[in-house]
mmCIF file of C-alpha atoms and ligand atoms in Angstrom:
data_model
loop_
_atom_site.group_PDB
_atom_site.id
_atom_site.type_symbol
_atom_site.label_atom_id
_atom_site.label_comp_id
_atom_site.label_asym_id
_atom_site.label_seq_id
_atom_site.Cartn_x
_atom_site.Cartn_y
_atom_site.Cartn_z
ATOM 1 C CA MET A 1 -12.250 -19.252 0.123
ATOM 2 C CA GLU A 2 -13.514 -16.526 2.530
ATOM 3 C CA PRO A 3 -12.970 -18.289 6.096
ATOM 4 C CA ASN A 4 -15.357 -16.127 7.258
ATOM 5 C CA SER A 5 -17.235 -18.032 5.818
ATOM 6 C CA ARG A 6 -17.267 -20.967 8.773
ATOM 7 C CA ARG A 7 -17.788 -18.928 11.597
ATOM 8 C CA PRO A 8 -19.836 -19.752 14.389
ATOM 9 C CA SER A 9 -23.069 -17.335 14.811
ATOM 10 C CA PRO A 10 -22.260 -14.321 16.906
ATOM 11 C CA GLY A 11 -22.713 -14.487 20.765
ATOM 12 C CA SER A 12 -21.998 -18.366 20.791
ATOM 13 C CA PRO A 13 -19.442 -18.998 23.263
ATOM 14 C CA THR A 14 -16.769 -20.494 20.563
ATOM 15 C CA SER A 15 -17.306 -16.860 18.609
ATOM 16 C CA LEU A 16 -16.486 -15.424 21.382
ATOM 17 C CA LYS A 17 -13.233 -17.618 21.618
ATOM 18 C CA GLU A 18 -12.530 -16.822 18.165
ATOM 19 C CA ALA A 19 -13.309 -12.976 18.177
ATOM 20 C CA ASN A 20 -11.128 -12.911 21.186
ATOM 21 C CA GLN A 21 -7.724 -15.041 19.819
ATOM 22 C CA GLU A 22 -8.570 -12.553 16.349
ATOM 23 C CA ARG A 23 -8.580 -9.143 18.741
ATOM 24 C CA LEU A 24 -5.367 -10.345 20.144
ATOM 25 C CA LEU A 25 -3.968 -11.402 16.907
ATOM 26 C CA GLU A 26 -4.433 -8.281 15.165
ATOM 27 C CA ALA A 27 -2.936 -6.259 18.161
ATOM 28 C CA LEU A 28 0.086 -8.516 17.416
ATOM 29 C CA ARG A 29 0.006 -7.714 13.834
ATOM 30 C CA PHE A 30 -0.045 -3.986 14.077
ATOM 31 C CA ALA A 31 2.486 -3.524 17.383
ATOM 32 C CA GLY A 32 4.848 -6.470 16.193
ATOM 33 C CA THR A 33 6.229 -7.565 19.727
ATOM 34 C CA MET A 34 4.001 -7.194 23.043
ATOM 35 C CA THR A 35 3.702 -7.916 26.597
ATOM 36 C CA GLN A 36 0.657 -10.177 28.433
ATOM 37 C CA ALA A 37 -0.298 -6.857 30.182
ATOM 38 C CA GLU A 38 -0.116 -4.511 26.700
ATOM 39 C CA LEU A 39 -1.749 -6.793 25.356
ATOM 40 C CA ALA A 40 -4.377 -6.958 27.797
ATOM 41 C CA ARG A 41 -4.704 -3.061 27.832
ATOM 42 C CA PHE A 42 -4.385 -2.428 23.980
ATOM 43 C CA THR A 43 -7.364 -5.489 23.386
ATOM 44 C CA GLY A 44 -9.277 -4.914 26.732
ATOM 45 C CA LEU A 45 -9.725 -8.120 27.145
ATOM 46 C CA ALA A 46 -9.024 -9.802 30.783
ATOM 47 C CA PRO A 47 -5.513 -10.370 31.808
ATOM 48 C CA SER A 48 -6.605 -14.030 32.821
ATOM 49 C CA THR A 49 -8.338 -14.026 29.073
ATOM 50 C CA VAL A 50 -5.282 -13.096 26.973
ATOM 51 C CA SER A 51 -3.192 -15.734 28.959
ATOM 52 C CA ASN A 52 -5.125 -18.397 28.304
ATOM 53 C CA ILE A 53 -5.446 -17.614 24.167
ATOM 54 C CA VAL A 54 -1.551 -17.285 24.489
ATOM 55 C CA ARG A 55 -1.375 -20.384 26.183
ATOM 56 C CA GLU A 56 -3.360 -21.957 24.453
ATOM 57 C CA LEU A 57 -2.109 -20.247 20.187
ATOM 58 C CA THR A 58 1.609 -20.778 21.851
ATOM 59 C CA ALA A 59 0.568 -24.452 21.725
ATOM 60 C CA SER A 60 -0.920 -24.628 18.258
ATOM 61 C CA GLY A 61 2.329 -22.697 17.238
ATOM 62 C CA LEU A 62 1.326 -19.405 16.209
ATOM 63 C CA LEU A 63 2.328 -17.210 18.276
ATOM 64 C CA ARG A 64 6.034 -18.119 20.382
ATOM 65 C CA VAL A 65 6.661 -16.407 24.204
ATOM 66 C CA SER A 66 9.609 -15.456 25.410
ATOM 67 C CA PRO A 67 10.841 -13.684 28.394
ATOM 68 C CA THR A 68 11.737 -9.472 29.452
ATOM 69 C CA VAL A 69 11.849 -7.584 31.591
ATOM 70 C CA SER A 70 8.789 -4.533 31.170
ATOM 71 C CA HIS A 71 9.227 -1.567 34.167
ATOM 72 C CA GLY A 72 12.174 -3.350 35.713
ATOM 73 C CA ARG A 73 9.957 -6.929 36.459
ATOM 74 C CA THR A 74 10.290 -10.190 34.586
ATOM 75 C CA ALA A 75 7.308 -10.265 31.878
ATOM 76 C CA GLN A 76 6.056 -12.676 28.519
ATOM 77 C CA ALA A 77 6.986 -10.985 25.302
ATOM 78 C CA VAL A 78 4.673 -12.307 23.045
ATOM 79 C CA ARG A 79 5.060 -11.660 19.091
ATOM 80 C CA LEU A 80 3.520 -14.818 15.870
ATOM 81 C CA SER A 81 5.757 -17.059 15.073
ATOM 82 C CA ARG A 82 7.441 -16.346 11.571
ATOM 83 C CA GLY A 83 6.895 -20.013 11.080
ATOM 84 C CA ALA A 84 2.668 -19.087 11.271
ATOM 85 C CA GLY A 85 2.726 -17.565 7.889
ATOM 86 C CA VAL A 86 3.489 -15.597 5.273
ATOM 87 C CA LEU A 87 2.503 -12.802 2.997
ATOM 88 C CA VAL A 88 2.532 -12.435 -0.682
ATOM 89 C CA ALA A 89 2.697 -8.460 -2.234
ATOM 90 C CA ALA A 90 2.498 -7.490 -5.727
ATOM 91 C CA ASP A 91 3.360 -4.675 -7.255
ATOM 92 C CA PHE A 92 1.717 -4.129 -10.953
ATOM 93 C CA GLY A 93 2.842 -0.756 -12.520
ATOM 94 C CA HIS A 94 3.449 0.475 -15.866
ATOM 95 C CA ARG A 95 5.752 -1.262 -17.010
ATOM 96 C CA HIS A 96 7.373 -3.463 -13.965
ATOM 97 C CA LEU A 97 6.062 -6.215 -11.321
ATOM 98 C CA THR A 98 7.035 -6.541 -7.935
ATOM 99 C CA VAL A 99 7.045 -9.091 -6.014
ATOM 100 C CA ALA A 100 7.636 -9.405 -2.283
ATOM 101 C CA ILE A 101 7.486 -12.315 0.645
ATOM 102 C CA ALA A 102 6.749 -10.979 3.596
ATOM 103 C CA ASP A 103 6.600 -11.788 7.032
ATOM 104 C CA LEU A 104 3.442 -11.330 9.124
ATOM 105 C CA ALA A 105 4.912 -8.801 11.172
ATOM 106 C CA TYR A 106 5.374 -6.677 7.906
ATOM 107 C CA GLU A 107 9.114 -7.697 7.223
ATOM 108 C CA VAL A 108 10.531 -7.960 3.929
ATOM 109 C CA LEU A 109 11.920 -11.285 3.279
ATOM 110 C CA GLY A 110 12.267 -11.485 0.031
ATOM 111 C CA LEU A 111 11.522 -9.455 -3.502
ATOM 112 C CA GLU A 112 11.841 -9.643 -7.048
ATOM 113 C CA ARG A 113 11.468 -6.907 -9.252
ATOM 114 C CA ILE A 114 10.403 -7.770 -13.537
ATOM 115 C CA GLU A 115 10.494 -5.467 -16.602
ATOM 116 C CA LEU A 116 6.802 -6.187 -18.116
ATOM 117 C CA ASP A 117 4.861 -4.986 -21.055
ATOM 118 C CA TRP A 118 2.073 -2.731 -20.379
ATOM 119 C CA ASN A 119 -0.329 -4.896 -22.866
ATOM 120 C CA HIS A 120 0.481 -8.437 -21.496
ATOM 121 C CA ARG A 121 -2.908 -10.316 -21.011
ATOM 122 C CA VAL A 122 -4.159 -10.706 -17.226
ATOM 123 C CA HIS A 123 -3.426 -14.560 -17.208
ATOM 124 C CA ASP A 124 0.167 -13.574 -18.224
ATOM 125 C CA GLY A 125 0.693 -11.059 -15.728
ATOM 126 C CA LEU A 126 -0.762 -13.529 -13.614
ATOM 127 C CA ALA A 127 1.682 -16.435 -13.901
ATOM 128 C CA GLU A 128 4.629 -14.141 -13.801
ATOM 129 C CA VAL A 129 3.446 -13.690 -10.309
ATOM 130 C CA ASP A 130 2.557 -17.435 -9.642
ATOM 131 C CA ARG A 131 6.299 -18.494 -11.177
ATOM 132 C CA MET A 132 8.122 -15.044 -9.156
ATOM 133 C CA VAL A 133 6.169 -16.661 -5.661
ATOM 134 C CA ASP A 134 7.070 -19.519 -6.159
ATOM 135 C CA ALA A 135 11.338 -18.649 -6.669
ATOM 136 C CA LEU A 136 10.958 -16.299 -3.630
ATOM 137 C CA LEU A 137 9.513 -19.152 -1.537
ATOM 138 C CA ALA A 138 12.183 -21.457 -2.941
ATOM 139 C CA SER A 139 15.129 -19.330 -2.383
ATOM 140 C CA LEU A 140 13.761 -18.475 1.235
ATOM 141 C CA GLY A 141 12.957 -22.121 2.067
ATOM 142 C CA ILE A 142 9.322 -21.604 2.546
ATOM 143 C CA GLY A 143 6.429 -23.902 1.656
ATOM 144 C CA ARG A 144 3.273 -22.259 -0.178
ATOM 145 C CA GLU A 145 0.692 -24.071 2.633
ATOM 146 C CA LEU A 146 2.540 -20.680 4.502
ATOM 147 C CA VAL A 147 1.290 -18.536 2.625
ATOM 148 C CA VAL A 148 -1.914 -17.254 4.125
ATOM 149 C CA GLY A 149 -2.779 -14.327 2.367
ATOM 150 C CA ALA A 150 -1.819 -11.984 -0.945
ATOM 151 C CA GLY A 151 -2.179 -8.298 -1.792
ATOM 152 C CA MET A 152 -2.068 -6.691 -4.991
ATOM 153 C CA GLY A 153 -1.848 -3.027 -6.268
ATOM 154 C CA LEU A 154 -2.825 -2.311 -10.071
ATOM 155 C CA PRO A 155 -2.281 0.900 -11.575
ATOM 156 C CA ALA A 156 -6.661 1.288 -12.370
ATOM 157 C CA PRO A 157 -9.823 1.811 -10.939
ATOM 158 C CA ILE A 158 -10.754 -1.254 -8.685
ATOM 159 C CA ASP A 159 -14.541 -1.312 -7.853
ATOM 160 C CA VAL A 160 -15.192 -1.831 -4.293
ATOM 161 C CA ARG A 161 -18.416 -3.306 -5.311
ATOM 162 C CA THR A 162 -17.471 -6.136 -7.625
ATOM 163 C CA GLY A 163 -13.447 -5.900 -7.482
ATOM 164 C CA GLN A 164 -13.847 -5.194 -11.112
ATOM 165 C CA VAL A 165 -10.915 -3.553 -12.723
ATOM 166 C CA GLY A 166 -12.391 -0.243 -14.159
ATOM 167 C CA ALA A 167 -10.838 2.358 -16.308
ATOM 168 C CA PRO A 168 -8.803 4.333 -17.397
ATOM 169 C CA SER A 169 -6.490 1.638 -16.358
ATOM 170 C CA GLN A 170 -2.556 1.960 -17.456
ATOM 171 C CA LEU A 171 -2.823 -1.686 -17.725
ATOM 172 C CA PRO A 172 -5.493 -1.881 -20.365
ATOM 173 C CA GLY A 173 -5.496 -5.491 -20.676
ATOM 174 C CA TRP A 174 -7.013 -5.957 -17.303
ATOM 175 C CA VAL A 175 -10.488 -3.517 -17.906
ATOM 176 C CA GLY A 176 -13.321 -5.682 -16.266
ATOM 177 C CA VAL A 177 -11.856 -8.177 -15.157
ATOM 178 C CA ASP A 178 -12.544 -9.594 -11.785
ATOM 179 C CA ALA A 179 -8.383 -9.529 -10.207
ATOM 180 C CA ALA A 180 -8.937 -10.741 -7.012
ATOM 181 C CA ALA A 181 -10.936 -13.749 -7.759
ATOM 182 C CA LEU A 182 -8.336 -14.508 -10.676
ATOM 183 C CA ALA A 183 -5.432 -14.173 -8.814
ATOM 184 C CA ALA A 184 -6.916 -16.214 -5.447
ATOM 185 C CA GLU A 185 -7.785 -19.083 -8.895
ATOM 186 C CA ARG A 186 -3.905 -18.824 -9.720
ATOM 187 C CA LEU A 187 -2.032 -18.609 -6.274
ATOM 188 C CA GLY A 188 -4.601 -20.914 -4.485
ATOM 189 C CA VAL A 189 -4.990 -18.125 -1.540
ATOM 190 C CA PRO A 190 -7.161 -15.933 -0.709
ATOM 191 C CA VAL A 191 -6.063 -11.967 -2.745
ATOM 192 C CA ARG A 192 -7.361 -8.562 -2.198
ATOM 193 C CA VAL A 193 -6.878 -5.643 -4.672
ATOM 194 C CA ASP A 194 -6.513 -2.422 -4.414
ATOM 195 C CA ASN A 195 -5.131 0.632 -6.776
ATOM 196 C CA ASP A 196 -1.395 1.891 -6.322
ATOM 197 C CA ALA A 197 -2.182 5.042 -5.076
ATOM 198 C CA ASN A 198 -4.907 3.952 -2.178
ATOM 199 C CA LEU A 199 -1.746 1.156 -1.409
ATOM 200 C CA GLY A 200 0.841 3.966 -0.977
ATOM 201 C CA ALA A 201 -1.674 5.728 1.246
ATOM 202 C CA LEU A 202 -2.055 3.287 3.112
ATOM 203 C CA ALA A 203 1.700 2.206 3.660
ATOM 204 C CA GLU A 204 2.893 5.541 4.581
ATOM 205 C CA ASP A 205 -0.115 6.367 6.727
ATOM 206 C CA ARG A 206 1.109 3.596 9.076
ATOM 207 C CA TRP A 207 4.775 4.078 8.630
ATOM 208 C CA GLY A 208 6.117 6.831 6.538
ATOM 209 C CA ALA A 209 5.380 10.373 5.942
ATOM 210 C CA GLY A 210 1.584 10.015 6.964
ATOM 211 C CA ARG A 211 2.637 8.716 10.650
ATOM 212 C CA GLY A 212 0.369 11.463 13.455
ATOM 213 C CA ALA A 213 -1.589 13.015 10.377
ATOM 214 C CA ARG A 214 -5.213 12.685 10.876
ATOM 215 C CA ASN A 215 -6.816 13.180 7.122
ATOM 216 C CA LEU A 216 -3.939 12.539 4.336
ATOM 217 C CA ALA A 217 -4.140 12.686 1.171
ATOM 218 C CA TYR A 218 -0.886 10.636 -0.933
ATOM 219 C CA LEU A 219 -0.122 11.821 -4.352
ATOM 220 C CA LYS A 220 1.371 9.378 -6.539
ATOM 221 C CA LEU A 221 3.023 11.370 -9.223
ATOM 222 C CA SER A 222 4.630 9.552 -12.039
ATOM 223 C CA ASP A 223 3.173 7.709 -15.319
ATOM 224 C CA GLY A 224 -0.110 7.666 -14.163
ATOM 225 C CA VAL A 225 -1.369 9.568 -11.779
ATOM 226 C CA GLY A 226 -3.670 9.780 -8.514
ATOM 227 C CA ALA A 227 -4.509 9.798 -4.691
ATOM 228 C CA GLY A 228 -5.385 7.760 -1.850
ATOM 229 C CA LEU A 229 -7.457 9.404 0.685
ATOM 230 C CA VAL A 230 -7.029 7.979 4.262
ATOM 231 C CA ILE A 231 -9.783 9.635 7.081
ATOM 232 C CA ARG A 232 -8.603 8.740 10.153
ATOM 233 C CA GLY A 233 -6.301 5.721 10.111
ATOM 234 C CA GLU A 234 -9.499 4.581 7.277
ATOM 235 C CA LEU A 235 -8.770 4.558 3.821
ATOM 236 C CA TYR A 236 -11.748 5.693 1.935
ATOM 237 C CA GLN A 237 -12.134 4.615 -1.470
ATOM 238 C CA GLY A 238 -15.595 6.216 -2.879
ATOM 239 C CA SER A 239 -19.040 4.154 -3.153
ATOM 240 C CA VAL A 240 -17.949 2.150 -6.197
ATOM 241 C CA GLY A 241 -14.066 2.348 -5.257
ATOM 242 C CA THR A 242 -12.914 5.971 -7.597
ATOM 243 C CA ALA A 243 -11.978 8.749 -4.953
ATOM 244 C CA GLY A 244 -8.807 10.418 -5.057
ATOM 245 C CA GLU A 245 -9.043 10.382 -8.979
ATOM 246 C CA ILE A 246 -7.137 13.576 -8.951
ATOM 247 C CA GLY A 247 -5.170 12.886 -12.489
ATOM 248 C CA HIS A 248 -7.741 12.772 -14.045
ATOM 249 C CA ALA A 249 -9.490 16.508 -12.634
ATOM 250 C CA THR A 250 -9.786 18.424 -15.805
ATOM 251 C CA MET A 251 -7.864 21.287 -15.823
ATOM 252 C CA ASN A 252 -7.938 22.754 -19.198
ATOM 253 C CA GLU A 253 -12.182 21.901 -21.098
ATOM 254 C CA PHE A 254 -9.737 21.887 -24.574
ATOM 255 C CA GLY A 255 -6.613 20.747 -24.223
ATOM 256 C CA ALA A 256 -5.274 17.135 -24.819
ATOM 257 C CA LEU A 257 -6.917 14.381 -25.185
ATOM 258 C CA CYS A 258 -6.462 12.266 -21.884
ATOM 259 C CA ARG A 259 -6.496 8.395 -22.201
ATOM 260 C CA CYS A 260 -9.855 8.493 -20.030
ATOM 261 C CA GLY A 261 -11.852 10.324 -22.803
ATOM 262 C CA ASN A 262 -11.801 13.761 -21.258
ATOM 263 C CA ARG A 263 -9.447 16.518 -22.344
ATOM 264 C CA GLY A 264 -7.178 19.116 -20.561
ATOM 265 C CA CYS A 265 -6.943 16.667 -17.467
ATOM 266 C CA LEU A 266 -3.831 17.003 -14.742
ATOM 267 C CA GLU A 267 -2.282 13.724 -15.952
ATOM 268 C CA THR A 268 -2.163 15.149 -19.333
ATOM 269 C CA MET A 269 0.298 17.910 -18.341
ATOM 270 C CA VAL A 270 2.417 15.819 -15.602
ATOM 271 C CA ALA A 271 2.913 12.349 -16.359
ATOM 272 C CA THR A 272 6.556 11.471 -16.526
ATOM 273 C CA SER A 273 5.971 10.490 -19.711
ATOM 274 C CA ALA A 274 4.320 13.817 -20.776
ATOM 275 C CA LEU A 275 7.371 15.784 -18.740
ATOM 276 C CA LEU A 276 9.674 13.373 -21.032
ATOM 277 C CA ALA A 277 8.140 14.053 -24.230
ATOM 278 C CA GLN A 278 8.534 18.080 -23.611
ATOM 279 C CA LEU A 279 11.527 17.481 -22.846
ATOM 280 C CA ALA A 280 13.053 14.585 -26.109
ATOM 281 C CA PRO A 281 13.073 17.607 -28.780
ATOM 282 C CA HIS A 282 16.561 19.255 -26.805
ATOM 283 C CA HIS A 283 17.599 16.551 -24.429
ATOM 284 C CA GLY A 284 16.600 13.317 -26.846
ATOM 285 C CA ASP A 285 13.809 10.707 -25.959
ATOM 286 C CA GLU A 286 16.302 8.464 -23.727
ATOM 287 C CA LEU A 287 16.179 11.089 -20.300
ATOM 288 C CA SER A 288 14.640 8.896 -17.611
ATOM 289 C CA ILE A 289 13.115 10.881 -14.516
ATOM 290 C CA ALA A 290 15.663 10.403 -12.416
ATOM 291 C CA ASP A 291 18.385 11.958 -15.126
ATOM 292 C CA VAL A 292 15.477 15.047 -15.179
ATOM 293 C CA VAL A 293 16.006 16.310 -11.457
ATOM 294 C CA ARG A 294 19.964 15.151 -12.019
ATOM 295 C CA LEU A 295 20.420 17.866 -14.799
ATOM 296 C CA ALA A 296 17.989 20.363 -13.109
ATOM 297 C CA ARG A 297 20.083 20.589 -10.034
ATOM 298 C CA SER A 298 23.464 20.936 -12.240
ATOM 299 C CA GLY A 299 21.945 23.992 -13.568
ATOM 300 C CA ASP A 300 19.600 22.806 -16.203
ATOM 301 C CA VAL A 301 16.723 25.554 -16.743
ATOM 302 C CA ALA A 302 14.252 23.230 -18.261
ATOM 303 C CA CYS A 303 14.561 20.869 -16.534
ATOM 304 C CA ARG A 304 13.981 22.590 -13.841
ATOM 305 C CA ARG A 305 11.162 24.410 -15.412
ATOM 306 C CA VAL A 306 9.418 21.587 -16.441
ATOM 307 C CA LEU A 307 9.689 20.176 -12.975
ATOM 308 C CA GLU A 308 8.371 23.263 -12.029
ATOM 309 C CA ASP A 309 5.337 23.973 -13.821
ATOM 310 C CA ALA A 310 4.368 19.864 -13.518
ATOM 311 C CA GLY A 311 4.523 21.385 -9.388
ATOM 312 C CA HIS A 312 2.513 24.172 -10.341
ATOM 313 C CA HIS A 313 -0.425 22.269 -12.388
ATOM 314 C CA VAL A 314 -0.139 19.754 -9.418
ATOM 315 C CA GLY A 315 -0.952 22.688 -6.733
ATOM 316 C CA VAL A 316 -3.495 23.790 -8.853
ATOM 317 C CA ALA A 317 -5.105 20.628 -7.934
ATOM 318 C CA VAL A 318 -4.127 19.895 -4.573
ATOM 319 C CA ALA A 319 -6.201 23.564 -3.498
ATOM 320 C CA ASN A 320 -9.724 22.391 -5.006
ATOM 321 C CA LEU A 321 -8.841 19.083 -3.179
ATOM 322 C CA CYS A 322 -8.142 20.758 -0.211
ATOM 323 C CA ASN A 323 -10.783 22.980 -0.515
ATOM 324 C CA VAL A 324 -12.900 20.315 -0.670
ATOM 325 C CA PHE A 325 -11.481 17.240 1.543
ATOM 326 C CA ASN A 326 -9.571 19.534 4.310
ATOM 327 C CA PRO A 327 -6.359 17.590 5.111
ATOM 328 C CA ASP A 328 -3.620 18.110 7.479
ATOM 329 C CA ARG A 329 -1.501 16.291 5.594
ATOM 330 C CA ILE A 330 -0.428 15.816 1.186
ATOM 331 C CA ILE A 331 2.197 13.889 1.035
ATOM 332 C CA VAL A 332 3.121 13.780 -2.577
ATOM 333 C CA GLY A 333 4.736 9.694 -3.735
ATOM 334 C CA GLY A 334 5.283 8.317 -6.693
ATOM 335 C CA GLU A 335 8.482 9.104 -9.500
ATOM 336 C CA LEU A 336 8.587 12.937 -8.876
ATOM 337 C CA ALA A 337 8.517 12.647 -5.055
ATOM 338 C CA GLN A 338 12.272 12.182 -6.484
ATOM 339 C CA ALA A 339 12.745 15.578 -7.842
ATOM 340 C CA GLU A 340 11.845 16.939 -3.623
ATOM 341 C CA GLU A 341 11.582 20.655 -2.959
ATOM 342 C CA LEU A 342 12.027 21.164 -6.701
ATOM 343 C CA VAL A 343 8.902 19.980 -7.407
ATOM 344 C CA THR A 344 7.302 20.325 -3.944
ATOM 345 C CA ASP A 345 7.833 24.444 -3.492
ATOM 346 C CA ALA A 346 5.949 24.964 -6.804
ATOM 347 C CA VAL A 347 2.770 22.528 -5.451
ATOM 348 C CA ARG A 348 2.926 24.187 -1.858
ATOM 349 C CA ARG A 349 2.857 27.623 -4.176
ATOM 350 C CA ALA A 350 -0.332 27.177 -5.786
ATOM 351 C CA VAL A 351 -2.090 25.372 -3.281
ATOM 352 C CA HIS A 352 -1.518 28.871 -1.250
ATOM 353 C CA ARG A 353 -2.646 31.194 -3.845
ATOM 354 C CA GLN A 354 -5.436 29.173 -5.099
ATOM 355 C CA GLY A 355 -6.852 27.243 -2.244
ATOM 356 C CA ILE A 356 -9.097 29.101 0.652
ATOM 357 C CA PRO A 357 -6.538 30.625 3.163
ATOM 358 C CA SER A 358 -7.938 27.917 6.252
ATOM 359 C CA ALA A 359 -7.410 24.946 4.334
ATOM 360 C CA ALA A 360 -4.327 26.030 2.478
ATOM 361 C CA GLN A 361 -2.797 27.063 6.176
ATOM 362 C CA ALA A 362 -4.137 23.837 7.648
ATOM 363 C CA VAL A 363 -1.879 21.568 5.161
ATOM 364 C CA GLU A 364 1.318 20.103 5.242
ATOM 365 C CA LEU A 365 3.361 19.783 2.354
ATOM 366 C CA VAL A 366 5.711 16.723 2.091
ATOM 367 C CA THR A 367 7.525 14.370 0.629
ATOM 368 C CA ALA A 368 6.754 10.538 0.853
ATOM 369 C CA GLU A 369 9.539 8.724 2.912
ATOM 370 C CA LEU A 370 8.832 4.680 1.613
ATOM 371 C CA GLY A 371 9.382 5.438 -2.044
ATOM 372 C CA ALA A 372 9.131 2.505 -4.282
ATOM 373 C CA ARG A 373 8.405 0.404 -1.462
ATOM 374 C CA SER A 374 5.226 2.201 -0.538
ATOM 375 C CA GLN A 375 3.164 -0.018 -3.076
ATOM 376 C CA LEU A 376 4.172 -3.118 -2.001
ATOM 377 C CA LEU A 377 4.073 -2.161 1.706
ATOM 378 C CA GLY A 378 0.128 -1.222 1.210
ATOM 379 C CA ALA A 379 -0.116 -4.695 -0.894
ATOM 380 C CA LEU A 380 1.350 -6.725 2.326
ATOM 381 C CA VAL A 381 -1.233 -3.914 5.066
ATOM 382 C CA ILE A 382 -4.854 -5.553 2.429
ATOM 383 C CA ALA A 383 -2.653 -9.052 2.363
ATOM 384 C CA SER A 384 -2.851 -9.354 5.825
ATOM 385 C CA ASP A 385 -6.366 -8.239 6.270
ATOM 386 C CA GLY A 386 -8.203 -11.525 7.623
ATOM 387 C CA ALA A 387 -5.670 -13.131 7.649
ATOM 388 C CA SER A 388 -6.093 -13.718 11.809
ATOM 389 C CA SER A 389 -9.511 -15.500 10.909
ATOM 390 C CA ALA A 390 -7.024 -17.719 8.061
ATOM 391 C CA LEU A 391 -4.487 -18.191 10.837
ATOM 392 C CA LEU A 392 -6.616 -19.161 13.362
ATOM 393 C CA ALA A 393 -8.284 -21.471 11.244
ATOM 394 C CA ALA A 394 -5.184 -23.345 9.809
ATOM 395 C CA ALA A 395 -4.111 -23.746 13.762
ATOM 396 C CA ARG A 396 -7.128 -25.814 14.600
ATOM 397 C CA THR A 397 -6.851 -27.956 12.155
ATOM 398 C CA ALA A 398 -2.125 -28.320 11.975
ATOM 399 C CA GLU A 399 -0.584 -30.216 14.242
ATOM 400 C CA PRO A 400 1.332 -28.293 16.659
ATOM 401 C CA ALA A 401 4.176 -27.081 15.287
ATOM 402 C CA GLU A 402 7.422 -26.363 16.781
ATOM 403 C CA PRO A 403 7.969 -22.419 16.814
ATOM 404 C CA ALA A 404 10.272 -20.565 14.501
ATOM 405 C CA ASP A 405 13.241 -19.023 16.378
ATOM 406 C CA ALA A 406 13.938 -15.718 14.760
ATOM 407 C CA ALA A 407 12.623 -12.502 15.912
ATOM 408 C CA VAL A 408 10.507 -10.887 13.843
ATOM 409 C CA ALA A 409 10.634 -6.978 14.254
ATOM 410 C CA PRO A 410 7.743 -4.428 13.209
ATOM 411 C CA LEU A 411 8.621 -2.710 10.229
ATOM 412 C CA GLY A 412 9.841 1.125 10.308
ATOM 413 C CA THR A 413 10.638 0.913 13.843
HETATM 414 ZN ZN1 LIG B 501 -8.390 11.425 -17.832
#
């Protein structure tokens, strides 16, 4: 169900009031807690309008107000009530599924991770999400009716026009399906879906290594390789949603066959499975990337070499990205991020050697800060897109609720 479809026509007094309410809720979703004066400055609404909205939405249980002191004067601190709603995030990887429940200020209240076969069917994957959501909500004592939206990350390109999962996907069983529609049907709430690298970019931009950057690329270097591009705070998805598919940049047109059908893609050279396969003849096939990093740090030359070479190949592709996109920050994320300078030094050298000097000098290369949580946090960001209008719709039909007592703090502060 699309809550926006029930909106009155633009310009009517009701729609203006709702638009103002949404503006105020958006500000609180972003900042966590604000005083009424800060809300007026942030939203550009008149103090009397802010005060009216806060009074109404507090009465309907959506907001919670408590006394505070601001600039030496008593003031009212306003925040979203924890009882107003929760968000669901689901992150599908090549071999895992993580599901989290968070409050509206993105504080994760509960989380579960399971191993999941990459060859599973869509309906089985969604049934797992449904089961995990139920179990998490039950353990938290939260009713399902409080879920206002869900966000889902998939290791595949998502067509922004149709919502269809594209190819190549790390989950072949999902290709061609409208994942958001199927998930919404299964979970009974609005669901938004995006590519996992895009979600990592959103989260790092807001809470992690991307803070303060204007234009950034987040690299997800795991078994799948991709990038999410954020331009002035907005995710850039391209015309059909495949922007940032750097894993399929051609490095050697006569190279190894890639799962996308081309040859010599970056991913064939630096995917974690490709790195582990190179080490298998001498190190066995039980190694993880964490083992490789540990061995490299303790002086194993083969492990060190494999990580450095991967960093070099990534750097060549990133140099091209810098020439074309000219970002001010590149964030190295995914499983290879745990190698830190063992990979990033090689990336940096290649970027400086292969990129045009002005583009290479303009870019700062950093390691992601949020680790494996970044996809999940990005899924929460898209889950809450549209949550304000859903909350307002629910508040209009619901009985006034008791405001929850628990304080909510925005993540990363
Ligand atoms: Zn490819």
